[in-house]
Coordinates of C-alpha atoms in Angstrom, one line a residue:
Chain A
M652 CA 150.7 182.6 66.7
Y653 CA 148.6 181.1 64.3
G654 CA 149.2 176.9 64.3
F655 CA 150.3 177.5 67.9
E656 CA 146.8 177.3 69.0
A657 CA 146.5 172.9 70.0
L658 CA 149.1 173.8 72.6
T659 CA 146.7 176.5 74.1
F660 CA 143.5 176.0 72.9
N661 CA 142.6 173.5 75.2
V662 CA 143.4 174.8 78.7
D663 CA 140.0 177.3 78.1
G664 CA 138.4 176.7 74.8
G665 CA 139.0 172.7 75.0
Y666 CA 136.1 171.4 77.3
L667 CA 133.2 173.7 75.0
E668 CA 134.3 172.7 72.0
A669 CA 134.3 168.7 72.3
I670 CA 130.6 169.9 74.2
V671 CA 130.1 171.8 71.0
R672 CA 130.7 169.0 68.3
G673 CA 129.1 167.0 70.7
H674 CA 125.8 169.3 69.9
R675 CA 126.7 169.4 66.3
A676 CA 126.7 165.7 66.7
G677 CA 123.3 166.1 67.3
L678 CA 121.7 167.9 64.0
L679 CA 119.2 166.5 62.2
T680 CA 120.4 164.4 58.8
A681 CA 118.9 163.6 55.5
S682 CA 117.3 160.8 56.1
D683 CA 114.8 162.5 60.0
Y684 CA 113.9 165.1 56.6
N685 CA 113.0 162.4 54.4
N686 CA 111.1 160.7 57.3
L687 CA 109.6 164.8 58.3
C688 CA 108.7 165.6 54.7
Q689 CA 106.3 162.7 54.2
C690 CA 104.4 164.0 57.2
E691 CA 100.0 163.6 57.2
N692 CA 100.1 166.4 59.8
L693 CA 101.9 168.2 62.8
D694 CA 101.3 165.3 65.3
D695 CA 103.4 163.0 62.9
I696 CA 105.9 165.2 62.6
K697 CA 106.3 165.8 66.5
M698 CA 106.0 161.8 67.4
H699 CA 109.7 162.0 64.5
L700 CA 110.9 164.7 66.7
S701 CA 110.6 162.8 69.7
A702 CA 113.4 160.4 68.3
T703 CA 115.5 163.1 67.9
E704 CA 117.1 165.2 70.4
Y705 CA 113.9 168.0 70.6
G706 CA 111.7 165.3 72.0
S707 CA 112.1 165.9 75.1
Y708 CA 110.8 169.4 74.0
L709 CA 107.8 168.4 72.5
Q710 CA 106.3 165.8 74.4
N711 CA 104.4 167.9 77.3
E712 CA 102.8 169.7 74.1
P713 CA 99.5 169.7 73.7
S714 CA 97.4 168.3 70.2
P715 CA 97.1 170.1 68.3
L716 CA 99.7 171.1 67.8
H717 CA 100.4 174.2 65.8
T718 CA 103.4 175.1 63.3
T719 CA 104.9 178.5 65.6
T720 CA 104.9 175.8 69.1
I721 CA 107.6 174.3 66.6
V722 CA 109.4 175.9 66.4
E723 CA 109.6 178.6 69.8
K724 CA 110.4 174.8 71.2
C725 CA 113.2 173.7 69.0
T726 CA 114.7 177.5 69.4
L727 CA 115.0 176.7 73.2
K728 CA 116.2 174.1 73.0
L729 CA 119.0 175.5 71.2
V730 CA 118.9 178.5 73.3
D731 CA 119.3 175.7 76.4
E732 CA 122.9 175.2 75.0
Y733 CA 124.0 178.4 75.0
K734 CA 123.8 178.7 77.5
H735 CA 125.2 176.6 79.1
M736 CA 128.4 176.9 76.8
L737 CA 128.0 180.7 77.9
C738 CA 128.3 180.1 81.3
Q739 CA 131.3 178.0 81.6
A740 CA 133.4 180.2 78.7
T741 CA 136.0 182.6 80.0
E742 CA 137.1 185.3 78.6
P743 CA 137.9 185.6 74.2
L744 CA 135.6 183.0 74.0
S745 CA 133.0 184.3 76.3
T746 CA 133.0 188.1 74.7
F747 CA 132.6 185.9 71.4
L748 CA 129.7 184.4 72.1
E749 CA 128.1 187.2 72.8
Y750 CA 128.8 188.5 69.8
I751 CA 126.5 185.8 68.2
T752 CA 123.6 187.2 70.0
Y753 CA 123.0 190.4 69.1
G754 CA 121.9 189.8 65.7
H755 CA 118.5 188.4 67.3
M756 CA 119.1 191.1 69.7
I757 CA 118.7 194.0 67.3
D758 CA 115.5 192.0 65.6
N759 CA 114.2 192.5 69.3
V760 CA 114.9 196.2 69.8
V761 CA 113.4 197.0 65.8
L762 CA 110.0 194.2 67.0
I763 CA 109.1 196.0 69.6
V764 CA 109.6 199.5 68.8
T765 CA 107.6 198.7 65.5
G766 CA 105.0 197.7 67.5
T767 CA 104.5 200.2 70.2
L768 CA 104.7 202.3 66.7
H769 CA 101.0 200.3 65.8
E770 CA 99.8 200.5 69.4
R771 CA 100.6 196.7 70.1
D772 CA 100.4 195.5 73.7
V773 CA 103.8 195.6 74.7
H774 CA 103.7 192.3 76.2
E775 CA 102.1 191.1 73.6
L776 CA 105.3 191.1 71.9
L777 CA 107.2 189.8 74.1
E778 CA 106.5 187.3 74.3
K779 CA 107.8 187.7 70.7
C780 CA 110.8 188.5 70.8
H781 CA 113.6 185.3 70.8
P782 CA 115.3 184.9 73.6
L783 CA 119.2 184.8 72.5
G784 CA 118.7 188.9 71.9
M785 CA 116.7 190.0 75.3
F786 CA 117.9 191.7 77.8
D787 CA 117.2 193.9 81.2
S788 CA 115.6 196.9 80.1
I789 CA 113.5 195.9 76.8
A790 CA 110.7 196.3 77.7
T791 CA 110.9 199.9 77.9
L792 CA 111.9 200.8 74.6
A793 CA 108.7 201.9 74.4
V794 CA 108.4 204.5 76.1
A795 CA 111.0 205.8 73.4
Q796 CA 109.6 208.3 71.0
N797 CA 112.8 208.8 69.1
M798 CA 116.4 207.8 68.4
R799 CA 118.1 210.0 70.5
E800 CA 115.8 208.8 73.4
L801 CA 115.8 204.8 72.5
Y802 CA 119.6 205.4 72.9
R803 CA 119.5 207.4 75.8
L804 CA 116.7 205.2 77.7
V805 CA 117.4 202.1 77.4
L806 CA 120.4 201.1 74.7
V807 CA 123.2 202.8 76.5
D808 CA 123.2 200.9 78.4
T809 CA 123.5 197.7 76.7
P810 CA 126.1 196.2 74.3
L811 CA 124.3 197.9 71.4
A812 CA 125.4 201.6 72.3
P813 CA 128.0 201.7 70.4
Y814 CA 126.5 201.2 67.1
F815 CA 123.2 204.1 67.5
S816 CA 126.2 206.5 66.3
E817 CA 125.7 206.9 63.0
C818 CA 122.4 206.7 63.3
I819 CA 121.0 208.5 66.6
T820 CA 118.9 211.7 65.6
S821 CA 115.6 213.3 66.5
E822 CA 113.2 212.6 63.7
D823 CA 110.7 209.9 64.8
L824 CA 110.6 206.5 64.3
D825 CA 108.3 206.0 61.1
D826 CA 108.5 203.0 58.9
M827 CA 111.2 203.9 57.1
N828 CA 113.5 205.9 60.0
I829 CA 113.8 202.3 61.7
E830 CA 114.3 200.2 58.8
I831 CA 117.2 202.5 58.0
M832 CA 117.6 202.3 61.6
R833 CA 117.5 198.3 61.5
N834 CA 120.0 198.1 58.8
T835 CA 122.5 200.4 60.5
L836 CA 122.9 198.4 63.2
Y837 CA 123.3 195.9 61.1
K838 CA 125.9 196.8 59.7
A839 CA 127.6 198.5 62.5
Y840 CA 127.5 195.1 64.7
L841 CA 128.6 193.4 61.5
E842 CA 131.9 195.2 61.1
D843 CA 132.2 195.1 65.4
F844 CA 132.4 192.2 65.3
Y845 CA 134.5 191.9 62.3
R846 CA 137.1 193.4 63.9
F847 CA 136.8 191.7 67.7
C848 CA 137.2 187.9 65.3
Q849 CA 140.7 189.0 63.6
K850 CA 142.0 190.6 67.0
L851 CA 141.8 186.8 67.8
G852 CA 144.1 186.1 65.3
G853 CA 144.9 182.1 63.7
A854 CA 142.3 180.1 63.1
T855 CA 139.5 181.9 64.8
S856 CA 140.2 184.8 61.7
E857 CA 141.2 183.4 58.8
I858 CA 137.3 181.3 59.2
M859 CA 135.3 183.7 60.5
S860 CA 137.1 186.6 57.8
D861 CA 135.4 183.7 55.0
L862 CA 131.5 183.4 57.5
L863 CA 130.6 187.6 58.2
S864 CA 132.2 188.6 54.6
F865 CA 130.0 185.8 53.3
E866 CA 127.4 187.1 55.5
A867 CA 127.9 191.1 54.5
D868 CA 128.3 190.2 50.6
R869 CA 124.4 188.3 50.7
R870 CA 123.4 191.5 53.2
A871 CA 123.9 193.2 50.0
V872 CA 122.6 191.0 47.9
N873 CA 119.8 191.3 50.2
I874 CA 119.0 195.4 50.0
T875 CA 119.4 195.9 46.5
I876 CA 116.5 193.2 45.6
N877 CA 114.6 194.5 48.7
S878 CA 114.8 198.4 47.9
I879 CA 114.0 198.0 44.5
G880 CA 110.7 200.0 43.6
T881 CA 110.6 202.0 46.7
E882 CA 112.0 205.6 48.1
L883 CA 115.8 204.6 49.5
T884 CA 117.5 206.7 47.3
R885 CA 121.0 205.0 46.0
D886 CA 123.2 207.1 48.5
D887 CA 121.4 206.1 51.1
R888 CA 121.4 202.1 50.1
R889 CA 125.1 202.5 49.3
K890 CA 125.4 203.6 53.5
L891 CA 122.9 200.4 54.1
Y892 CA 126.3 198.0 53.0
S893 CA 128.9 197.0 55.1
N894 CA 132.8 197.8 54.5
F895 CA 134.6 194.3 54.3
G896 CA 133.3 191.1 52.1
L897 CA 134.5 190.0 49.0
L898 CA 132.1 193.2 47.4
Y899 CA 133.5 196.2 48.7
P900 CA 134.2 198.7 47.4
Y901 CA 133.6 198.6 43.9
G902 CA 131.1 195.8 44.3
H903 CA 129.1 198.0 46.2
E904 CA 129.1 200.0 44.1
E905 CA 127.3 198.4 40.8
L906 CA 125.1 197.2 43.6
A907 CA 124.2 200.9 44.7
V908 CA 122.6 201.6 41.0
C909 CA 120.8 197.9 40.1
E910 CA 117.1 199.0 39.4
D911 CA 116.1 194.5 38.3
I912 CA 117.4 191.5 39.8
D913 CA 118.5 190.8 36.0
Q914 CA 121.6 193.8 36.7
V915 CA 122.5 193.2 39.9
R916 CA 123.0 188.8 38.5
G917 CA 125.4 190.7 36.0
V918 CA 127.8 192.2 39.2
M919 CA 127.5 189.0 41.2
E920 CA 128.1 187.0 38.1
K921 CA 131.9 189.2 38.3
Y922 CA 132.0 187.4 41.8
P923 CA 133.3 183.5 41.0
P924 CA 132.1 182.2 44.8
Y925 CA 128.6 183.9 43.6
Q926 CA 128.7 182.6 39.8
S927 CA 127.8 179.6 41.2
I928 CA 125.2 180.9 43.1
F929 CA 123.3 183.2 40.5
A930 CA 123.8 180.0 38.2
K931 CA 121.0 178.2 39.9
M932 CA 118.2 180.6 38.9
S933 CA 117.0 181.3 35.5
Y934 CA 116.8 185.2 34.4
G935 CA 114.6 187.5 36.1
E936 CA 113.8 184.8 39.2
S937 CA 114.4 185.7 42.7
Q938 CA 112.7 182.9 44.6
M939 CA 115.3 180.1 44.7
L940 CA 118.1 182.8 46.0
D941 CA 117.7 182.7 49.3
K942 CA 117.7 178.6 49.0
A943 CA 120.7 179.5 46.8
F944 CA 122.2 181.3 49.5
Y945 CA 121.5 179.3 52.7
E946 CA 122.8 176.0 50.7
E947 CA 126.4 177.9 50.6
E948 CA 126.2 179.3 53.5
V949 CA 125.6 175.5 55.2
K950 CA 128.9 174.2 53.4
R951 CA 131.0 177.4 54.8
L952 CA 129.8 175.9 57.8
C953 CA 130.1 172.7 58.3
L954 CA 134.1 173.5 56.9
A955 CA 134.4 175.5 60.1
F956 CA 134.9 171.7 61.6
E957 CA 137.0 170.9 59.9
Q958 CA 139.8 172.6 61.0
Q959 CA 139.9 172.8 65.8
F960 CA 140.8 174.7 67.9
H961 CA 139.4 178.2 66.9
Y962 CA 136.2 179.9 67.8
A963 CA 134.4 179.3 64.9
V964 CA 132.2 176.4 65.1
F965 CA 131.0 178.0 68.0
F966 CA 129.1 180.2 65.7
A967 CA 129.0 177.8 62.9
Y968 CA 126.9 175.3 65.2
M969 CA 125.0 178.2 66.4
R970 CA 124.2 179.4 62.7
L971 CA 123.1 175.8 61.5
R972 CA 120.6 175.1 64.0
E973 CA 119.5 178.0 63.3
Q974 CA 118.8 176.4 59.6
E975 CA 117.5 173.6 60.7
I976 CA 115.0 175.5 62.5
R977 CA 113.9 176.9 59.5
N978 CA 113.7 173.8 58.1
L979 CA 111.6 172.6 60.3
M980 CA 110.0 175.4 60.4
W981 CA 109.1 174.9 56.9
I982 CA 107.6 171.6 56.5
S983 CA 105.8 172.2 59.3
E984 CA 104.2 175.0 56.9
C985 CA 104.1 172.4 53.6
V986 CA 102.5 169.8 56.3
A987 CA 99.4 172.5 58.2
Q988 CA 98.7 173.8 54.6
N989 CA 99.2 170.4 52.7
Q990 CA 101.4 171.7 50.2
K991 CA 104.1 168.4 50.6
S992 CA 105.2 168.4 46.7
R993 CA 106.7 171.9 47.8
V994 CA 108.1 171.2 50.9
H995 CA 111.7 170.5 49.3
D996 CA 111.6 174.4 47.5
S997 CA 113.1 176.2 51.0
V998 CA 114.3 173.0 52.0
V999 CA 118.6 173.0 52.9
F1000 CA 119.9 169.1 54.4
I1001 CA 123.7 170.5 56.8
F1002 CA 124.3 166.4 56.1
Chain B
M317 CA 36.2 185.4 6.6
E318 CA 37.7 188.1 8.3
E319 CA 36.6 187.0 11.5
E320 CA 38.5 183.1 10.5
E321 CA 41.5 185.2 8.9
D322 CA 41.2 187.7 12.4
Q323 CA 41.4 183.5 13.9
S324 CA 43.9 182.1 11.8
L325 CA 46.5 185.2 12.6
S326 CA 45.4 185.3 16.5
F327 CA 46.7 181.9 16.7
S328 CA 49.3 182.1 14.8
E329 CA 50.2 184.5 16.4
V330 CA 50.4 182.7 20.1
V331 CA 52.2 180.3 18.0
E332 CA 54.8 182.3 17.4
E333 CA 54.7 183.7 20.9
Q334 CA 55.6 180.7 22.4
Q335 CA 58.1 179.5 20.3
G336 CA 60.0 182.8 20.6
Q337 CA 59.1 182.6 24.7
R338 CA 60.2 179.1 24.9
G339 CA 63.5 180.7 22.7
S340 CA 64.0 182.7 25.1
E341 CA 63.4 180.2 28.4
E342 CA 66.2 178.4 26.4
E343 CA 68.0 181.6 26.6
N344 CA 68.4 181.8 30.6
V345 CA 68.8 178.6 30.7
V346 CA 72.4 179.1 29.2
Q347 CA 72.9 181.7 31.1
F348 CA 72.2 180.0 34.3
L349 CA 74.6 177.4 33.0
D350 CA 77.5 179.3 31.5
S351 CA 77.3 181.1 34.8
L352 CA 76.6 178.2 37.0
D353 CA 79.8 177.3 34.3
S354 CA 81.7 180.8 35.9
Y355 CA 80.6 180.3 39.3
L356 CA 82.8 176.8 39.6
T357 CA 85.5 177.5 37.8
L358 CA 85.9 181.0 39.9
F359 CA 85.6 178.8 43.3
D360 CA 88.6 176.5 42.3
S361 CA 90.2 179.7 40.7
L362 CA 90.2 181.1 44.3
S363 CA 91.0 178.4 46.0
S364 CA 94.1 178.2 44.1
T365 CA 95.7 181.6 44.4
L366 CA 94.9 182.0 48.5
R367 CA 96.3 178.2 48.6
Q368 CA 99.4 180.9 46.5
G369 CA 99.2 183.4 49.2
W370 CA 100.0 181.4 51.6
L371 CA 102.7 179.4 51.0
E372 CA 104.1 182.8 49.7
L373 CA 103.9 184.0 53.1
A374 CA 105.0 181.5 54.6
S375 CA 108.0 181.1 51.9
A376 CA 108.6 185.0 53.2
R377 CA 108.4 184.5 56.5
H378 CA 111.1 181.5 56.2
S379 CA 112.9 184.2 54.1
M380 CA 112.1 187.4 56.4
G381 CA 112.1 185.8 59.7
V382 CA 110.4 184.6 62.8
S383 CA 110.4 188.4 64.4
R384 CA 109.5 190.2 61.0
I385 CA 106.4 188.7 59.7
N386 CA 103.8 188.0 62.8
G387 CA 100.4 189.1 63.9
T388 CA 101.8 191.2 66.7
L389 CA 103.5 193.7 64.1
L390 CA 99.7 194.7 62.6
D391 CA 99.3 197.7 62.5
L392 CA 96.1 199.4 65.3
K393 CA 96.4 202.7 64.6
P394 CA 92.5 204.2 62.9
H395 CA 93.4 204.5 59.3
S396 CA 91.2 203.8 56.1
A397 CA 91.0 202.0 53.8
A398 CA 92.8 200.6 51.3
T399 CA 90.8 198.9 49.6
T400 CA 86.8 199.7 49.5
L401 CA 84.3 197.3 48.1
Q402 CA 80.7 199.5 46.6
V403 CA 77.2 197.7 46.3
S404 CA 75.4 198.4 44.0
E405 CA 71.2 198.2 44.2
P406 CA 69.4 196.2 41.6
D407 CA 67.4 198.9 39.7
V408 CA 63.6 198.4 40.2
D409 CA 63.3 199.7 35.7
Y410 CA 66.6 197.3 35.3
M411 CA 65.6 193.6 33.5
V412 CA 68.2 191.9 35.9
G413 CA 67.4 192.8 39.4
Q414 CA 70.2 192.5 40.9
P415 CA 73.5 193.4 43.5
H416 CA 75.9 194.9 41.8
F417 CA 79.0 194.4 43.6
K418 CA 82.6 196.1 42.3
L419 CA 85.7 197.4 44.1
S420 CA 88.1 200.3 44.4
K421 CA 91.6 199.1 45.3
W422 CA 94.1 201.1 46.8
A423 CA 92.6 204.7 46.8
S424 CA 93.2 206.3 51.2
S425 CA 92.2 209.1 51.6
N426 CA 95.6 210.5 50.8
N427 CA 95.2 209.4 47.8
E428 CA 91.9 210.2 46.0
N429 CA 92.3 209.9 42.7
C430 CA 93.9 207.3 42.9
C431 CA 91.1 204.1 42.6
F432 CA 89.8 207.1 39.7
G433 CA 93.7 207.0 37.0
E434 CA 91.8 203.8 35.9
E435 CA 88.6 205.2 35.0
K436 CA 90.7 208.4 33.9
I437 CA 92.3 206.5 31.6
R438 CA 89.9 204.0 29.9
E439 CA 87.9 207.5 29.2
D440 CA 91.2 208.9 27.8
K441 CA 91.5 205.7 26.0
L442 CA 88.3 205.8 24.7
Q443 CA 88.1 209.3 23.5
T444 CA 91.5 208.4 20.9
K445 CA 89.6 205.7 19.8
S446 CA 86.1 207.8 19.8
D447 CA 89.0 211.0 18.2
S448 CA 90.8 208.5 15.9
P449 CA 88.0 207.4 13.2
Q450 CA 87.5 210.8 12.8
L451 CA 90.9 212.1 12.9
R452 CA 91.4 209.1 10.1
N453 CA 88.1 210.3 8.0
R454 CA 89.6 214.0 7.8
S455 CA 93.0 212.5 6.2
Q456 CA 91.0 210.8 3.8
F457 CA 90.0 214.2 2.1
S458 CA 92.3 216.8 3.4
G459 CA 95.4 215.0 2.0
T460 CA 99.4 213.7 3.6
P461 CA 100.2 217.4 5.3
A462 CA 96.6 216.4 7.3
T463 CA 97.8 212.4 7.9
N464 CA 100.7 214.0 9.3
G465 CA 99.0 216.3 11.7
A466 CA 96.2 213.7 12.6
S467 CA 98.7 210.2 13.2
L468 CA 100.4 213.0 16.3
I469 CA 97.4 214.2 17.5
V470 CA 96.8 209.9 17.6
D471 CA 100.4 209.7 19.4
D472 CA 99.6 212.2 21.5
Q473 CA 97.1 211.0 23.0
V474 CA 98.6 207.9 23.2
S475 CA 102.1 208.7 24.9
V476 CA 99.4 211.1 27.0
S477 CA 96.7 207.6 27.9
Q478 CA 100.3 206.1 28.8
A479 CA 102.0 208.0 30.8
L480 CA 99.1 208.6 33.0
M481 CA 99.2 205.0 32.7
F482 CA 102.2 204.8 34.6
S483 CA 101.8 206.9 36.4
Y484 CA 98.5 205.3 37.7
N485 CA 100.3 202.6 38.0
K486 CA 103.5 203.6 40.0
E487 CA 101.1 205.4 43.0
V488 CA 99.6 201.8 42.9
Q489 CA 102.5 200.4 43.5
K490 CA 103.0 203.1 46.3
E491 CA 99.3 202.5 47.9
R492 CA 100.6 198.2 48.2
S493 CA 104.2 199.6 50.0
K494 CA 102.6 201.6 52.2
S495 CA 100.4 198.9 52.9
L496 CA 103.7 196.6 53.8
S497 CA 105.5 198.8 55.6
M498 CA 104.1 197.3 58.7
F499 CA 106.8 195.0 58.6
G500 CA 109.8 197.2 57.6
T501 CA 110.2 199.3 54.4
L502 CA 113.2 196.2 52.6
V503 CA 110.3 192.9 52.4
S504 CA 111.2 190.5 50.9
P505 CA 109.7 189.9 46.9
K506 CA 108.3 186.8 48.1
L507 CA 106.4 189.1 50.7
R508 CA 105.5 191.4 47.7
S509 CA 104.0 188.4 45.7
A510 CA 102.5 187.4 49.2
Q511 CA 100.8 190.0 48.4
L512 CA 99.9 190.0 44.7
S513 CA 98.2 186.4 45.6
F514 CA 96.3 188.1 48.0
E515 CA 94.6 190.7 46.3
T516 CA 93.9 188.4 43.2
A517 CA 91.7 186.7 45.1
L518 CA 89.8 189.8 46.9
E519 CA 89.4 190.5 43.0
T520 CA 87.4 187.1 41.8
L521 CA 85.5 187.0 45.1
V522 CA 83.4 189.9 44.3
E523 CA 83.9 188.1 40.5
I524 CA 82.5 185.2 41.9
A525 CA 79.2 187.5 44.4
N526 CA 78.8 189.1 40.8
M527 CA 78.7 186.1 39.5
R528 CA 76.0 184.0 41.9
S529 CA 73.6 187.7 42.0
T530 CA 73.4 186.8 37.6
M531 CA 73.3 183.1 39.0
F532 CA 69.7 184.1 41.5
S533 CA 68.2 187.1 38.9
T534 CA 68.2 183.7 36.4
S535 CA 67.5 181.4 37.9
D536 CA 64.6 183.5 39.6
Q537 CA 63.7 184.8 36.2
I538 CA 63.3 180.5 34.7
R539 CA 61.2 180.5 37.8
K540 CA 58.9 183.2 36.7
E541 CA 59.1 181.6 33.5
M542 CA 57.6 178.3 34.3
A543 CA 55.4 179.6 36.3
G544 CA 54.4 181.7 33.0
P545 CA 52.8 178.6 30.5
R546 CA 49.3 178.2 32.5
D547 CA 48.8 181.6 31.1
D548 CA 49.7 181.1 27.4
N549 CA 48.3 177.1 27.5
K550 CA 44.7 179.5 28.6
R551 CA 45.5 181.6 25.8
Y552 CA 45.5 178.9 23.1
C553 CA 42.8 177.8 24.5
I554 CA 40.6 180.7 24.4
A555 CA 42.4 180.6 20.2
E556 CA 41.4 177.2 19.9
E557 CA 37.5 177.7 20.9
V558 CA 38.0 181.3 19.1
C559 CA 39.0 178.5 16.3
D560 CA 35.7 176.6 16.3

């Protein structure tokens, strides 16, 4: 019953909630970002990060550093923290934590399948997979020729199996089919995650519904903008939108027929939570849209920590760390390319 | 008397020739300096376009994720080049003997008409321009109905060339999307901007190559002309002797 979580939550989840709140305190602050933005080269960034929780992960990396190395090591830290929490978790928190990684699993499956289609070595592809999305039989994905084989040979024993019902065909895997497969899987995953959170009830359900609805709406906007000028038909576009969220169903109907960014703006401005996002952009421009969405997401994720005794703090923490890693990647790229004036184009401050 | 007139004529001819040669030398020097200036400007432009392109690529990676944009997704299967460079050898009869570089963009084997589309549209436009003055002339003598008919014909030709341009642009867009498809079919607009930046950089590189070629040929001409005045002085001396 909502409101009575305080009586029982700490029995199973108290320790891990305390852990995740402690991890949250280790997120980089605005002064850390200011110092990082003033670095002259990647070794300076490494030196500044040595004073943070990333220090132990970067200290043994030899110079010259590369931006991908910084991202990999920072991701390793997140993976270690996640694995520690997962091994300490009991049901239903352990299932909730596993749900957080299914998105990465989908990305890894698509990476392997796409790379195999382009005749790349599977070991090379495995190195590029996200560690949070790894599973045992991932390397055998390279054998499949179509989606039916993909499902039958590999994915039937993975958590992604239930999401494949909508995209099992005998069509050969090509670039368009892979893209549709990616988005269909992600749609099925989000809807399943949403239903799972609704079943949990209480504060978890309330906060996660808001966060997942925002994610679904953002996906719908990105799919619309990215499909403008492509061969994706309106019906196919409509099928990729999730069946929940603030934009469902009328916003989706309008987005499905948009042909340019201004029409997308016209649709989104009818929804008050998204008016402020599109107000930051000028007409015809979409470059700052990603940053605007990330800023809104960070705001909502930080608010999740204002309540106790729910699982949304774990989801929020993982997403905030991923945002932090994206920030570090962008700062590293701007420093490496000697374009520090553009560093604030995409950095989203968390605190 | 006649001999004196002949001698003075040849002297004035020599002087005129010398002045003409000096004028042509100066022209070559100016052309050389112009091409050098353009060369340096193009280099600056290339540098800023490439910087823009690399940053846009990083921005696309930030937006779409590291797993969606990385080197392991590049297609290693054999496929035809989307863009080719044609080098025309210097013509011996042509005064400025220099190779010329020409870029054929978005010409794949599946779509060979694509690279010729632009020429076809230009040909149509030229034809329109060449036809329309004649039509206008005819309309001056033939009165109002012919004028209306002539303007309709002109409008039709313009709309045909516009339609051709539209279909050409559509084909180019298709080829652009095809080359980006290794990163997925639904890619961020930032990745498309990066593609355009690198495309512009490629065009600038070809312009730089052509400008460099022009620079070398004008530099050669100047050197030849600087070696040339000794002959002129000899002729002048001969002319002086003749005058004496």
